[in-house]
Amino acid sequence: MGGVSVDSGGGGGGKKAVDANINMVPMIDLLVSCIAFLLMTAVWVQTGAVQANQPRQSNQPAPPSDEPPQQLKVSISPTGYRVGITAADMQDIAHSPQQYDQLRTMLEARHTANQQNKEVWLQPDGAVEYNEIIRVMDIVYGIWGNAEDNQVTIRFL
């Protein structure tokens, strides 16, 4: 049998050994850290998502009407809210600890007065925080019902 001797001993050849030990512990630590960040990101993406469904088209044709549809508008600003259909109809709610209760009662009254209205238009000011807009959307969904059941559509101006 023939063979080759790969002696890396201290002979006079002057060649170094080709094999080297690589420490795998830092590589495994990096991999585990990346997996942890991936899992946390995947959970937070699902938690922070806003469910915004497009309205579905019905197969029934809409009955023709001469009146334009009345659009309920909620204007959101740092100083409070304005709720109404037309500019003359707008009612103000000042920024206070009871502002959410006042907004809820005003929207409930509008909903009971016009059951056919399935759209609410929100007009947030640029200085309004995102949490404030979500809170108003939650109040609207609480009064009209789920968007998944096609009971209300929230649009933005």
Coordinates of C-alpha atoms in Angstrom, one line a residue:
M1 CA 0.0 0.0 0.0
G2 CA 1.2 3.4 -0.9
G3 CA 0.6 6.5 1.2
V4 CA 1.7 9.9 1.9
S5 CA 3.1 11.0 5.2
V6 CA 1.7 14.4 6.3
D7 CA 4.0 14.8 9.2
S8 CA 3.9 18.3 10.6
G9 CA 6.6 17.6 13.1
G10 CA 9.6 19.7 13.7
G11 CA 11.6 18.3 10.8
G12 CA 13.7 20.4 8.6
G13 CA 10.9 21.0 6.0
G14 CA 9.9 24.3 7.4
K15 CA 6.2 23.8 6.6
K16 CA 3.5 24.6 9.2
A17 CA 0.5 22.5 9.9
V18 CA -2.6 23.1 7.7
D19 CA -5.2 22.2 10.4
A20 CA -6.2 24.9 12.9
N21 CA -8.8 24.8 15.6
I22 CA -11.6 27.3 15.2
N23 CA -13.6 28.3 18.3
M24 CA -17.3 27.9 17.4
V25 CA -18.7 29.4 20.7
P26 CA -18.8 33.0 19.4
M27 CA -20.5 31.9 16.2
I28 CA -23.2 30.0 18.1
D29 CA -23.7 33.0 20.4
L30 CA -24.2 35.3 17.4
L31 CA -26.6 32.8 15.8
V32 CA -28.7 32.5 19.0
S33 CA -28.9 36.3 19.4
C34 CA -30.0 36.7 15.8
I35 CA -32.8 34.2 16.3
A36 CA -33.9 35.9 19.4
F37 CA -34.2 39.3 17.6
L38 CA -36.0 37.6 14.7
L39 CA -38.6 36.1 17.0
M40 CA -39.2 39.4 18.9
T41 CA -39.5 41.3 15.7
A42 CA -42.0 38.9 14.3
V43 CA -44.2 39.1 17.4
W44 CA -44.1 42.9 17.5
V45 CA -45.0 43.2 13.9
Q46 CA -48.2 41.3 14.5
T47 CA -49.0 43.1 17.7
G48 CA -48.6 46.6 16.3
A49 CA -50.5 46.0 13.1
V50 CA -53.7 48.0 12.4
Q51 CA -56.4 45.9 10.8
A52 CA -57.4 48.0 7.8
N53 CA -59.7 46.1 5.4
Q54 CA -60.9 47.6 2.2
P55 CA -64.6 47.8 1.8
R56 CA -66.0 44.9 -0.2
Q57 CA -68.2 45.5 -3.2
S58 CA -71.7 44.1 -2.9
N59 CA -73.4 42.4 -5.9
Q60 CA -76.6 44.4 -5.4
P61 CA -76.7 47.7 -7.3
A62 CA -77.1 50.7 -5.1
P63 CA -80.5 52.4 -5.3
P64 CA -80.3 55.7 -7.2
S65 CA -80.7 58.8 -5.0
D66 CA -80.7 62.4 -5.8
E67 CA -79.1 63.4 -2.4
P68 CA -75.4 63.1 -1.9
P69 CA -74.6 60.8 0.9
Q70 CA -74.0 62.5 4.3
Q71 CA -70.5 62.0 5.5
L72 CA -70.0 62.1 9.2
K73 CA -66.6 63.8 9.9
V74 CA -64.5 63.7 13.0
S75 CA -61.8 66.4 13.0
I76 CA -59.0 65.6 15.5
S77 CA -56.7 68.3 16.7
P78 CA -54.5 68.8 19.8
T79 CA -57.1 71.1 21.3
G80 CA -60.1 68.7 20.9
Y81 CA -62.5 67.2 18.4
R82 CA -65.1 68.5 16.0
V83 CA -68.0 66.2 15.0
G84 CA -70.5 66.9 12.3
I85 CA -71.7 66.5 8.7
T86 CA -71.5 70.0 7.4
A87 CA -69.5 73.0 8.5
A88 CA -72.6 74.6 10.1
D89 CA -73.4 71.3 11.9
M90 CA -70.0 70.9 13.5
Q91 CA -70.0 70.5 17.3
D92 CA -66.8 71.0 19.4
I93 CA -65.5 68.9 22.1
A94 CA -62.7 70.5 24.1
H95 CA -59.6 68.7 25.3
S96 CA -60.5 67.4 28.8
P97 CA -60.4 64.2 30.8
Q98 CA -64.0 63.5 29.7
Q99 CA -63.4 64.1 26.0
Y100 CA -63.6 60.4 25.1
D101 CA -66.9 60.0 26.9
Q102 CA -68.3 63.1 25.2
L103 CA -67.1 61.9 21.8
R104 CA -68.7 58.5 22.5
T105 CA -72.1 59.9 23.4
M106 CA -72.0 62.4 20.5
L107 CA -71.2 59.6 18.0
E108 CA -73.8 57.3 19.5
A109 CA -76.4 60.0 19.0
R110 CA -75.3 60.5 15.4
H111 CA -75.4 56.7 14.8
T112 CA -78.9 56.4 16.3
A113 CA -80.2 59.3 14.2
N114 CA -78.8 57.9 11.0
Q115 CA -78.5 54.1 11.0
Q116 CA -77.8 54.0 7.2
N117 CA -74.5 55.9 7.6
K118 CA -71.8 53.3 7.4
E119 CA -68.8 55.7 6.9
V120 CA -66.9 57.9 9.3
W121 CA -64.3 60.3 8.0
L122 CA -61.4 61.1 10.2
Q123 CA -59.4 64.3 9.7
P124 CA -56.4 64.3 12.0
D125 CA -54.2 67.3 12.4
G126 CA -50.5 66.9 11.8
A127 CA -49.6 67.5 15.4
V128 CA -51.9 64.8 16.7
E129 CA -50.2 61.7 18.2
Y130 CA -50.9 58.3 16.6
N131 CA -52.3 56.9 19.8
E132 CA -55.0 59.6 19.7
I133 CA -56.1 58.6 16.2
I134 CA -56.2 54.9 17.2
R135 CA -58.3 55.7 20.3
V136 CA -60.9 57.6 18.2
M137 CA -61.0 54.6 15.7
D138 CA -61.6 52.3 18.7
I139 CA -64.5 54.4 19.8
V140 CA -66.0 54.4 16.3
Y141 CA -65.6 50.6 16.0
G142 CA -67.2 50.2 19.5
I143 CA -70.3 52.1 18.4
W144 CA -70.8 50.9 14.8
G145 CA -69.3 47.4 15.2
N146 CA -66.5 45.6 13.4
A147 CA -65.1 46.6 10.1
E148 CA -64.8 42.9 9.3
D149 CA -68.6 42.6 9.3
N150 CA -68.9 45.6 6.9
Q151 CA -70.7 47.6 9.6
V152 CA -68.5 50.7 9.3
T153 CA -65.8 52.1 7.1
I154 CA -63.3 54.6 8.4
R155 CA -61.8 56.9 5.9
F156 CA -59.2 59.6 6.2
L157 CA -59.3 63.1 4.8

